Each structure stands twice: as structure tokens, then as C-alpha cells.
Coordinates of C-alpha atoms in Angstrom, one line a residue:
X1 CA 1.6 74.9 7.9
X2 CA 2.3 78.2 9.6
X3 CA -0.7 80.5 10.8
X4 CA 0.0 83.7 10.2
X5 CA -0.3 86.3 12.6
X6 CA -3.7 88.6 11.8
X7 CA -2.2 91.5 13.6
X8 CA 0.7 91.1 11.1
X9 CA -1.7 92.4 8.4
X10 CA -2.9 95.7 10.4
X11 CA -1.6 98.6 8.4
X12 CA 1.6 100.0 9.5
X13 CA 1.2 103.8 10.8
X14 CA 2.7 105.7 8.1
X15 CA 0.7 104.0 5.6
X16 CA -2.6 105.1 7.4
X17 CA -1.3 108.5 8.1
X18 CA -0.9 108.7 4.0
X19 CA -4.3 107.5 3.6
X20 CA -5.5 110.3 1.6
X21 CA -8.9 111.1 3.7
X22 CA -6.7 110.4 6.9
X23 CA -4.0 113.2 5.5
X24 CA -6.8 115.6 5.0
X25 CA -7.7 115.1 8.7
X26 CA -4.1 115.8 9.1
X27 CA -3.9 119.1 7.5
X28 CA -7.2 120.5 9.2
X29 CA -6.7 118.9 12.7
X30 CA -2.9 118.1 13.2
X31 CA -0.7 115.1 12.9
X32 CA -0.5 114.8 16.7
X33 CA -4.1 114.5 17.4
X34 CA -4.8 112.1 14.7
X35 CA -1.5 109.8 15.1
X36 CA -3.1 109.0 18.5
X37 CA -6.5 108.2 16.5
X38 CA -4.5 106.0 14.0
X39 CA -3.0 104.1 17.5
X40 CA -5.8 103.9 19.2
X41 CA -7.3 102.1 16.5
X42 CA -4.6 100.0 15.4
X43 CA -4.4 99.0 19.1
X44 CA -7.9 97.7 19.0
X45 CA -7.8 95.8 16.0
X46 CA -4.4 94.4 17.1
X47 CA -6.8 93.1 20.3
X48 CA -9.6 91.7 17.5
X49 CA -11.7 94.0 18.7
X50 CA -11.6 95.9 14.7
X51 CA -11.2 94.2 11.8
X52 CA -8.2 95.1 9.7
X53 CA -9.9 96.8 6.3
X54 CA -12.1 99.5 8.8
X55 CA -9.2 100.6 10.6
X56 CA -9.2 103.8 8.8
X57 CA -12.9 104.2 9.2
X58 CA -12.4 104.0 12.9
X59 CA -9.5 106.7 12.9
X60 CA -12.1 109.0 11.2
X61 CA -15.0 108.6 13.3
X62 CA -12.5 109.4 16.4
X63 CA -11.8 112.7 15.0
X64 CA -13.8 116.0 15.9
X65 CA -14.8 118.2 13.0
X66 CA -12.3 120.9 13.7
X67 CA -9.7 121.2 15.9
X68 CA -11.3 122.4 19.3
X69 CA -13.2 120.3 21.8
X70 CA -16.3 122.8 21.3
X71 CA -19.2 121.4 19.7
X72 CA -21.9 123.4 17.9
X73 CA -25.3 123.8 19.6
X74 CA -28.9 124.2 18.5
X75 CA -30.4 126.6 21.2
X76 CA -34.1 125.4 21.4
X77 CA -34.5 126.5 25.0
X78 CA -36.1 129.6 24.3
X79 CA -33.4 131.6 25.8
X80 CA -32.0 134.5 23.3
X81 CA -29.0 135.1 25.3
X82 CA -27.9 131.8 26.9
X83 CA -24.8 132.1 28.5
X84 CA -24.2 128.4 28.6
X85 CA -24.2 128.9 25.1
X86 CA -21.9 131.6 24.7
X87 CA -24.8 134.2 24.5
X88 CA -25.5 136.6 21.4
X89 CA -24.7 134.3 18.0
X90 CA -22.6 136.3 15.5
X91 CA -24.4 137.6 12.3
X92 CA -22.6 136.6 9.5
X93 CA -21.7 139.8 8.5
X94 CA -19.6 139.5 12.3
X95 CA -18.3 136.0 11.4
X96 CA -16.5 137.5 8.2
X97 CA -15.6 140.1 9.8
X98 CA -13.1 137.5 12.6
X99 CA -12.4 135.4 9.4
X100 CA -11.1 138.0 7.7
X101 CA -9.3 139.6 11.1
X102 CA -7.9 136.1 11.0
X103 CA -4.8 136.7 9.0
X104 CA -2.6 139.7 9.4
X105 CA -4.6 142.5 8.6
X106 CA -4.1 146.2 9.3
X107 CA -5.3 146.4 13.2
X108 CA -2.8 148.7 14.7
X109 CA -1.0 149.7 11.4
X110 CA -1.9 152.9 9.0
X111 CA -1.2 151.8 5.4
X112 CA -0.8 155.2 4.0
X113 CA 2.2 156.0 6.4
X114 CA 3.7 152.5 7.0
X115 CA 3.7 153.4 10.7
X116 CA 2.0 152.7 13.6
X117 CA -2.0 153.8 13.5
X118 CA -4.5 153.9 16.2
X119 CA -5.9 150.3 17.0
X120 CA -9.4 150.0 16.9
X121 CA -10.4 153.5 15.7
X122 CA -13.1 152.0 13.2
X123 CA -15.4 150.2 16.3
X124 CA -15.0 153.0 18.5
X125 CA -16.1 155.4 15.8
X126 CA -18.9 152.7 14.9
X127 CA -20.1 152.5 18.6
X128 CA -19.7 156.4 19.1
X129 CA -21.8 156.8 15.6
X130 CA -24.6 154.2 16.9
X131 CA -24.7 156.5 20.1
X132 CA -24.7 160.4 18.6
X133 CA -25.0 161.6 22.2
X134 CA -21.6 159.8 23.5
X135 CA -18.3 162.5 23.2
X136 CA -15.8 159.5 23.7
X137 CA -15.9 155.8 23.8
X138 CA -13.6 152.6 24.8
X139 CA -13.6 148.8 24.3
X140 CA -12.4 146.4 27.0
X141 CA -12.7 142.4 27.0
X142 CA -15.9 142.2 29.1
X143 CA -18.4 144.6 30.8
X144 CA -16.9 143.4 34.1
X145 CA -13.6 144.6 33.0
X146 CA -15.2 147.9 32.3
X147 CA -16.7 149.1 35.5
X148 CA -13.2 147.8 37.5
X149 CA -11.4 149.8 34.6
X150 CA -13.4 152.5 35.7
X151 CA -13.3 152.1 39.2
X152 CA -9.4 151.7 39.3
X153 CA -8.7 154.9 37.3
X154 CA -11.4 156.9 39.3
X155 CA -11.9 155.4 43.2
X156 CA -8.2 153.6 43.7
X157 CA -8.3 154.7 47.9
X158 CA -11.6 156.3 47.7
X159 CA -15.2 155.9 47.7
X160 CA -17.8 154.6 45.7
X161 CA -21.3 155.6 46.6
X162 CA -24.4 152.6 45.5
X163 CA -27.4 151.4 46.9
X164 CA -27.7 148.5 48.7
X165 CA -30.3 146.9 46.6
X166 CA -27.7 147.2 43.8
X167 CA -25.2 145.1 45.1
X168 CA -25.8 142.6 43.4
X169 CA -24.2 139.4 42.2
X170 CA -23.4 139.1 38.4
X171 CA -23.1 135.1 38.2
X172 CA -21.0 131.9 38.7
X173 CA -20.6 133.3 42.5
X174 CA -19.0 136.6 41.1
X175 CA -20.4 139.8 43.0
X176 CA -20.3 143.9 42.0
X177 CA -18.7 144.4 45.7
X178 CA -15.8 141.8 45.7
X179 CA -15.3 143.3 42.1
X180 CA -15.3 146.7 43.1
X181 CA -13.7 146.5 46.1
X182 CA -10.8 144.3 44.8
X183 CA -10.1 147.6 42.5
X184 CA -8.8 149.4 45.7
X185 CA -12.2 151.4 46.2
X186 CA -14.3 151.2 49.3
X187 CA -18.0 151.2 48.8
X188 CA -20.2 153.5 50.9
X189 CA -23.5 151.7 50.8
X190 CA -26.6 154.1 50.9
X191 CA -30.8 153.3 51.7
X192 CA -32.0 150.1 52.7
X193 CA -32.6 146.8 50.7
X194 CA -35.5 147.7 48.8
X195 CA -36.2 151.8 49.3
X196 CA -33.4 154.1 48.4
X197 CA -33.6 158.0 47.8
X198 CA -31.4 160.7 46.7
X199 CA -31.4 162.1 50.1
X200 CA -30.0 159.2 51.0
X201 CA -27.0 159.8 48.5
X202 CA -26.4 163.6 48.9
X203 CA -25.8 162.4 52.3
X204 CA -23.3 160.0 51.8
X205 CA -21.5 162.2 49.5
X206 CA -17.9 163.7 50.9
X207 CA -14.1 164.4 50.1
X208 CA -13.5 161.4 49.2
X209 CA -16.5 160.3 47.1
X210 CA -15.0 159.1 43.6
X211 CA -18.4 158.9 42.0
X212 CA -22.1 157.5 42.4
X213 CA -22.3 154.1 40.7
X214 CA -26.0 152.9 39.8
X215 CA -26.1 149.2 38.4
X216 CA -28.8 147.7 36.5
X217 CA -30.3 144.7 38.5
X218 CA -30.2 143.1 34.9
X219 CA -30.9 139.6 36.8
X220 CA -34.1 140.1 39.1
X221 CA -37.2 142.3 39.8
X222 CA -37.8 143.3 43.4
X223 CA -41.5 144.1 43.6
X224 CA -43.6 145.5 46.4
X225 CA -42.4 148.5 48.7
X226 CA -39.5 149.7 46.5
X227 CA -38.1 152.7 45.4
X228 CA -35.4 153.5 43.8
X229 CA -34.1 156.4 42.1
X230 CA -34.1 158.1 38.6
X231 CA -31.1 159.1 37.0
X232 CA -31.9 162.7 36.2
X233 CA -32.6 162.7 40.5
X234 CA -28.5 161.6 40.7
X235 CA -27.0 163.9 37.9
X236 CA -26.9 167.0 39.6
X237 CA -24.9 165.8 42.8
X238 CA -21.5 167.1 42.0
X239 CA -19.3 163.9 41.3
X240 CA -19.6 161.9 38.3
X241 CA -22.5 159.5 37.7
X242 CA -21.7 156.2 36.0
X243 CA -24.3 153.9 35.4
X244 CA -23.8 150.2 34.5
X245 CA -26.8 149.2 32.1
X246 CA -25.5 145.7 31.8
X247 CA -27.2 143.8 28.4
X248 CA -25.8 146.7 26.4
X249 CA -28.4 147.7 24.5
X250 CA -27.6 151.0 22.8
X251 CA -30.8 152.3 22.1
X252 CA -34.6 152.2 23.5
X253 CA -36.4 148.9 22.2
X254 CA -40.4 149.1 21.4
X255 CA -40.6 145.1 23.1
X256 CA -38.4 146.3 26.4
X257 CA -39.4 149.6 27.6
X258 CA -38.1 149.0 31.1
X259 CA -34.9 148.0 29.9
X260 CA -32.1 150.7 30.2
X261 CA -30.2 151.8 27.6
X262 CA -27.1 154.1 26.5
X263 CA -28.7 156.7 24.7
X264 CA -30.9 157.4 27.4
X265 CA -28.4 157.1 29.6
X266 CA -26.1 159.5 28.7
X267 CA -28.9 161.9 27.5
X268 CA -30.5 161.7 31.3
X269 CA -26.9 162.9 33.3
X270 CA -24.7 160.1 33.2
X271 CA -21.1 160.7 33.3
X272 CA -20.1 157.5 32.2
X273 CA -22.1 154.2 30.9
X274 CA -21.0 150.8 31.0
X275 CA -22.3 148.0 29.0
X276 CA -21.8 144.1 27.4
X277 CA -21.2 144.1 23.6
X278 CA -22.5 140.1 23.5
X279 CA -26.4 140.8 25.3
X280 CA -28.7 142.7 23.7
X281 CA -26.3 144.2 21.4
X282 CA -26.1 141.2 19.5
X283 CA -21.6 141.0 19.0
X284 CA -18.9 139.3 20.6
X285 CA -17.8 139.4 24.2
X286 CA -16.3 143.1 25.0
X287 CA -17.3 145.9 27.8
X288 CA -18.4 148.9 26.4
X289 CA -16.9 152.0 28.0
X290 CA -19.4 155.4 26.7
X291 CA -18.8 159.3 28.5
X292 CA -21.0 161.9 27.7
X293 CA -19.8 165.0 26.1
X294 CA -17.1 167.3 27.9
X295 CA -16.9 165.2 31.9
X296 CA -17.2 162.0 30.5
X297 CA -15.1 162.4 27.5
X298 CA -12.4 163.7 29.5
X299 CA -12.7 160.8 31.6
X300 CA -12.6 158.0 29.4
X301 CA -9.5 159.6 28.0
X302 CA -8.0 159.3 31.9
X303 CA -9.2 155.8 31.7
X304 CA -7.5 154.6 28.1
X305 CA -4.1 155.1 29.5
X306 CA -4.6 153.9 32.9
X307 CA -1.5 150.4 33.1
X308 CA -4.5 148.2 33.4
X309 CA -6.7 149.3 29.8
X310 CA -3.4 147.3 28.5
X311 CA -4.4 143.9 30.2
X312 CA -7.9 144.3 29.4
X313 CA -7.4 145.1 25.9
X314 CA -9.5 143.3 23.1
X315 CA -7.9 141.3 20.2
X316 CA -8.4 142.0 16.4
X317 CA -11.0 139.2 16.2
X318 CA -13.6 140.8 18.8
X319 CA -12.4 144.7 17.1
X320 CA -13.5 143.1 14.1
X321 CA -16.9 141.5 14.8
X322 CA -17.8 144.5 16.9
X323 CA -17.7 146.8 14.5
X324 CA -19.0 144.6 12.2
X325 CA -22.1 143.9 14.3
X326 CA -22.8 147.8 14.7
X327 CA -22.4 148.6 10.5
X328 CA -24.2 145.1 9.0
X329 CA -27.5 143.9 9.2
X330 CA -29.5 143.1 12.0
X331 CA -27.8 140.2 14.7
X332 CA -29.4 136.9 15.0
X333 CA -30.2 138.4 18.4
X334 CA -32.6 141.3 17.5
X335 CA -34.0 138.8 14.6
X336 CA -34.7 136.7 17.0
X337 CA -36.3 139.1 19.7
X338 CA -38.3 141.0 17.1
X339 CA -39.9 137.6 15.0
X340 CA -43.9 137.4 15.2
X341 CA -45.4 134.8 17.1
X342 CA -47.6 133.9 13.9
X343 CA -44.2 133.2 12.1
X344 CA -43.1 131.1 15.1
X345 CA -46.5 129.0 14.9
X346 CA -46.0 128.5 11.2
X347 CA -42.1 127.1 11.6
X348 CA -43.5 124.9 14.2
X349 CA -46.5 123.2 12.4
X350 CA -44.2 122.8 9.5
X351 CA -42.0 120.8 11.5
X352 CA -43.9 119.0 12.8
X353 CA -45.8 118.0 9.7
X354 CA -42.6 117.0 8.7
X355 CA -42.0 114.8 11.9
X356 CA -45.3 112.9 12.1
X357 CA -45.1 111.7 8.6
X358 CA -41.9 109.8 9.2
X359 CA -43.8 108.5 12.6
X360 CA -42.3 110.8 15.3
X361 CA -44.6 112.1 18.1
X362 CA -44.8 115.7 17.9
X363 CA -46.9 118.5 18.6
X364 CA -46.9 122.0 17.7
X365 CA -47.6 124.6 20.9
X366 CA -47.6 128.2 22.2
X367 CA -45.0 128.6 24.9
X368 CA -43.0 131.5 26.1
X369 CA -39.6 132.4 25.5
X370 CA -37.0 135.0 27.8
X371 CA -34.3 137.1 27.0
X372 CA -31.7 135.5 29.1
X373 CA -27.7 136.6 29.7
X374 CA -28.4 139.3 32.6
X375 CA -31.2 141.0 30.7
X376 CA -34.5 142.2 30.7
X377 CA -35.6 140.6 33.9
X378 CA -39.5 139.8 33.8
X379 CA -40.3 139.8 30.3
X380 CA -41.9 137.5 28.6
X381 CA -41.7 137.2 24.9
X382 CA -44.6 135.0 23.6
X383 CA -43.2 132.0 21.2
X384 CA -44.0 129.0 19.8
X385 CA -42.4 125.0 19.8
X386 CA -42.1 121.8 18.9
X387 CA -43.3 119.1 21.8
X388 CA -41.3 115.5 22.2
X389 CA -41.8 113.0 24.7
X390 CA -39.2 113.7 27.6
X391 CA -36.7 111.1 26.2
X392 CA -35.8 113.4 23.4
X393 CA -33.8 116.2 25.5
X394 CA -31.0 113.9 26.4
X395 CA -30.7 112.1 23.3
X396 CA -30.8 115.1 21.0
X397 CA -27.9 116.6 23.1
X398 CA -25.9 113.9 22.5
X399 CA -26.1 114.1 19.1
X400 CA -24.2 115.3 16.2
X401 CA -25.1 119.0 16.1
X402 CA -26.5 118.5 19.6
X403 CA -29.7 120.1 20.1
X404 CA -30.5 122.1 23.4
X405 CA -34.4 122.1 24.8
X406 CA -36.1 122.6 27.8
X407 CA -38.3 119.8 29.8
X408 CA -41.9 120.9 30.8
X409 CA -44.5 118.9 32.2
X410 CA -42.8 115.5 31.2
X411 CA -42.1 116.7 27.3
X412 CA -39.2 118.2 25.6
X413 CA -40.2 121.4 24.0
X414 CA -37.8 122.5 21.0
X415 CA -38.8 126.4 21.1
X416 CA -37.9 128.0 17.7
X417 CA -37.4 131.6 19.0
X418 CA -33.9 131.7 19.6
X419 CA -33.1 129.4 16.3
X420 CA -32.6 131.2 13.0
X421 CA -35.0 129.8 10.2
X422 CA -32.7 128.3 8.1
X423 CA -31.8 125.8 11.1
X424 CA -35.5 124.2 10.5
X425 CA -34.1 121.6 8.6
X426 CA -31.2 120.8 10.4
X427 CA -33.5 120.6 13.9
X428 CA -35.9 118.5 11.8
X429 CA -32.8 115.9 10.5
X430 CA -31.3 115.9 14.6
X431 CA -34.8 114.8 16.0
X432 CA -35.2 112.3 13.0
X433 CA -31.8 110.5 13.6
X434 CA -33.1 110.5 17.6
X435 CA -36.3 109.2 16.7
X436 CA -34.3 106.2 14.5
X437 CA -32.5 105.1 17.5
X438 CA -35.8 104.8 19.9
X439 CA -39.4 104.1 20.5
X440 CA -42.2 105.6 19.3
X441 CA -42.2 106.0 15.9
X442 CA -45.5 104.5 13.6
X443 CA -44.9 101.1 11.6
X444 CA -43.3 101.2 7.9
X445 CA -47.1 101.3 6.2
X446 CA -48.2 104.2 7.9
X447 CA -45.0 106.0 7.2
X448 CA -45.2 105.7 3.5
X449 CA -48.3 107.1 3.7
X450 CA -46.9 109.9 4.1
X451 CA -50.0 111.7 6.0
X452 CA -49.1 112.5 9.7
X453 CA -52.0 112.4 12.5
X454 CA -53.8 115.7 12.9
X455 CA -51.5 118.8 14.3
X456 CA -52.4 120.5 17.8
X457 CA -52.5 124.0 16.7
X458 CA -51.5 126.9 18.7
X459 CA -52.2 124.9 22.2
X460 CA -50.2 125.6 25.0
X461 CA -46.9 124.0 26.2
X462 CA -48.1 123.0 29.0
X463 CA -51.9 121.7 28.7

């Protein structure tokens, strides 16, 4: 009698490809990504490794979601603006605003002539209506790209004039003096480290001075003997002022009175203010280019149609959630900076009610949560989380939506400020399918008692 062959029976490749779940992956992720799923798993159960009636199975646990490598993340750490995460969330108002922006839409194109119409006239006059006092406005792909935009146009061959305590380095190794000075400008550094004075810059000024540049130190506080200057004490120098507020916040903010912002900006003497659209503001990644009435207006004019504005021009997607950000409700980001700590508290012992009776070891604490991304430096923001045992953090990153904490003092803390409400229950179904795959939890009979232990209320993180 002849054996047959098992790896005869492993279904040929266009049959699995016509599969009808396999042909929806097809239309939403490709044929190319998942023909090499259907291999790969024909391959193994060729090898005995599959059997032959979960081949298709296999294919479709191989396959991501959609048809990028990026996953989504929870952010439980506390930070608002994480920039490991991307920073400022989109309101939904934003998101269909790109999904919309997402076909061919009417971005550079005025429907009542047919011709050509100016391309993002509706978020400049959105960003110039959420900042009365600006006479002119301009959007770039990052607030990098604005102040070398700016310094191109204005200091190509001549000088900028900043303090030395503002040269400072922006992240991932990238500092405001290599980026200034790759622009073609030279940098005339004024006052020491931690004391500057405007005597200091009316001195350095000359000829050749292109403008005084003050930068936010949006990343660190220097304490002690310092002094630095105000900008109505730099306004009156006789070259244009252009401040760099970084976390491009637009307006002052009751919970961060030290942090600058545009309004003020502008309204104090600067020329010219540059900002980040995806900090404080809450949108997507863009520089913000603002001038002040008459100087400033005229400048970002000169600016628009300098050859490099072109290369640093933003898409229709970011045009779109920008201006969408400015005209809808309130960002996740200013929901989440502006949330009591009483409604923090409450989210927390909620969950972990909900934890405890299926057997999980959690806690509800106080901690304290920070504003992140490059802005406001030194502020704390009180907040409130949910407390795992230490083996938690790695496991719940690894998992399907991963789930980003912080570890303190041996114990993953889940902290609910920078996480939306309506994410409760899919944190709560995360550290559940964790807690399934590890020790810890109470026996079966406790669990269908459904009454967890008693809940640590309002304790600190870190007792």
C-alpha cells in the first residue's frame, strides 16, 4: 500500500490566497505581504511543524492589523507629550479632518474658478484667528524647520545675537547652534552661562546683526544665580526680536504660568515667534511661523518665498488636522492637562475594583504626572494610577494594544493622566490578558466571588 505524502495535502497557494478571510487581508494589507504569510506557513506545515486544516489560521495571526509596522500604544507613563509616542494624540475632530484630506480634496485648488487657489489659506487664517495680535502667519513641517527658515531668509552671512544659557540642545543629540549655524549665520554669543543682561546684547549689536534670537529652555530649569532677560527689555534694540517659545502654546494657561506663549509674545515686542503645532497645542507635527503686525508681517512674507519654505512645506494631511485642532473641541492634550485629580482617583479605584475581583494585584495611588515633549520644565501636575507588581511593564508592552507604564520602587504604575477615559476598559482587558498568562492572580473560588480585597485609597506611588 502506498503512503501518501501529508505535505501533498497542504493547500496549494492560490487556494489559500482565495480563502475568503485571507482575501480580505489581501485587499486591506496587500497581496505581497500576505503571499509571504501564506509561504511561510505552508513552509512550516510542509516541515510538520503546522498541521494542514490551521494553515490559514497561521497566515492570519502573522498579519499586522494594518499595513504599517506601527503599533498603537496606551500611554500610562504619565507623560502628556511623549515624544517616543509621537507626542500630542489627535482629537477626533483632527483624525477626520486627515481622513477626509485623504482622498483628493481641494488643498491648493479654488472650486469657484477651476484654477489654482492659495494652499493652506484656511489653517493660517485659523492660527492667525486663535492669535488676534499676529498680522501674518506660516506653517512649516516642524518648529526646527521654522527658526532655520527664519534664520536662512534673515542671517544667511550674518549674525545672530543669543545668550549663552540658550544654546541649548533640542534632543536626539540635535543642538540650536549646529542648527543655526548650518543655516549660513554665525552666532554672536552674549553674557555668561547663567547671568545675561540687555547690556550685554546692546553691546553685541552691529552692522551685521540679523536679529536677537531668545529660545525657550523648554527642556531644563537653571536655578540659583541666574538672570536672564525679559522680552519687553530686548524689543526696543533696533533689529528684529524673534523668540522661539517651543511647546507652542498659543495662549497663557491658568496650570503653567511660567510657560511662554504667542500671544504674549508678540504683544510684549517680538518681531517674530516660533512654535511646535504637536506640544502644547495639542495637533500634528508642523512649525509655527507668527510676525507681529507691520515688521513681522512683512517678514514672514520675505520668508514664504524664500527656495527653502518649498522643502519645508507641510502636506494636506497635517494642513488639515491643524486647522482642525484650532476650530474643534478641545485636544486629548488640554483634556488631559486640565482633568481633576479627584476624577483621576475615581478612574483608578474603578479599575482596580475591576482588577482585584478577577484576582489581579492592584492598587490605586496618588502619583505625579509631567508635561513632557520639550515643555513646561519643572511642573508637576498631581495624578493618580494604577500599581502592578514590576512584572507587568514588560509584558503589557508586549501585548496587543501594548500598554506603556513607568517602574517605581519595584511596581508598574499605569498613570491614567495622559489616557482618555474611554480607554479604561481597554487598559483594564490589556492587564487582564497579562495577568492570564502569569502569577499572582487568587484561586477560581475567590474569583467568583466576585468581591476584591480592600482598595488603598489615595496612597502614594511610592509608600
Amino acid at each position: 500500500m502506498t503512503r501518501v505524502d501529508p505535505r501533498r495535502h497542504v493547500p496549494r497557494t492560490d487556494t489559500l490566497l482565495a480563502e475568503p478571510r485571507v482575501a480580505d487581508a489581501v485587499q486591506r494589507l496587500g497581496r505581497v505581504r500576505v503571499k509571504a504569510a501564506v509561504v511561510d506557513a505552508q513552509n512550516r506545515s510542509r516541515r510538520g511543524e503546522l498541521p494542514t486544516d490551521q494553515v490559514v489560521d497561521a497566515v492570519l495571526a502573522a498579519l499586522p492589523a494594518a499595513a504599517t509596522d506601527l503599533r498603537p500604544v496606551l500611554n500610562a507613563t504619565g507623560v502628556l507629550l511623549h515624544t517616543n509616542l509621537g507626542r500630542a494624540p489627535l482629537s477626533a475632530a483632527a483624525r477626520a479632518a486627515v481622513e477626509l484630506a485623504a482622498g483628493t480634496c481641494d488643498v491648493e485648488l479654488d472650486l469657484a474658478t477651476g484654477g489654482r487657489g492659495p494652499r493652506g489659506s484656511a489653517a493660517i487664517a485659523a492660527l492667525l484667528g486663535a492669535v488676534p495680535g499676529a498680522g501674518a502667519a506660516h506653517i512649516v513641517n516642524n518648529g526646527a524647520a521654522a527658526l532655520a527658515l527664519v534664520a536662512s531668509t534673515l542671517a544667511f552671512g550674518r549674525e545672530i545675537v543669543i545668550a549663552r544659557g540658550e544654546l541649548v540642545e533640542i534632543g536626539d543629540g540635535f543642538r540650536i547652534p549646529d542648527l543655526l549655524t548650518s543655516t549660513g549665520a554665525r552666532l554672536r554669543e552674549v553674557g555668561a552661562t547663567n547671568r545675561v543682561s540687555r547690556a550685554d546684547y546692546a553691546a553685541a549689536i552691529g552692522a551685521d546683526t540679523a536679529f536677537v534670537l531668545k529660545v525657550h529652555p523648554s527642556n531644563f530649569v537653571v536655578s540659583g544665580f541666574t538672570r536672564s532677560c525679559e522680552l519687553d527689555e530686548l524689543a526696543d534694540l533696533g533689529v528684529p526680536l524673534v523668540v522661539d517659545i517651543g511647546s507652542g502654546l498659543l495662549t497663557p494657561h491658568p496650570l503653567l504660568p511660567a510657560e511662554p506663549d504667542a500671544a504674549t509674545a508678540l504683544a510684549t515686542g517680538a518681531t517674530l515667534v516660533t512654535a511646535s503645532g504637536d506640544k502644547l497645542l495639542g495637533g500634528p507635527q508642523a512649525g509655527l511661523l507668527l510676525g507681529a503686525a507691520g515688521a513681522g508681517a512683512e517678514l514672514v512674507g520675505r520668508i514664504r518665498r524664500h527656495p527653502l519654505a518649498r522643502a519645508m512645506r507641510v502636506d494636506k494631511l497635517t494642513l488639515a488636522a491643524f486647522e482642525a485642532t484650532l476650530l474643534g473641541p478641545l485636544p486629548p492634550v488640554r483634556l488631559a492637562l486640565e482633568v481633576t485629580t479627584d476624577q483621576l482617583r475615581a478612574r483608578a479605584e474603578r479599575l482596580v475594583a475591576r482588577l482585584r475581583a478577577a484576582g489581579v494585584e492592584a492598587t490605586a495611588c496618588d502619583t505625579a504626572s509631567t508635561v513632557g515633549g520639550g515643555g513646561a520644565p519643572g511642573v508637576v501636575l498631581p495624578s493618580a494610577a494604577v500599581a502592578l507588581p514590576e512584572r507587568y511593564a514588560a509584558a503589557l508592552r508586549a501585548g496587543d494594544p501594548a500598554v506603556l507604564g513607568r517602574t517605581e520602587h519595584g511596581r508598574c504604575l499605569l498613570d491614567l493622566r495622559a489616557l482618555a477615559p474611554e480607554s479604561d476598559a481597554v487598559l483594564a482587558a490589556a492587564v487582564l490578558a497579562v495577568a492570564g498568562r502569569q502569577e499572582g492572580v487568587l484561586p477560581d473560588a475567590q474569583r467568583q466571588q466576585g468581591v476584591p480585597p480592600a482598595i488603598p485609597s489615595g496612597g502614594p506611588c511610592t509608600s
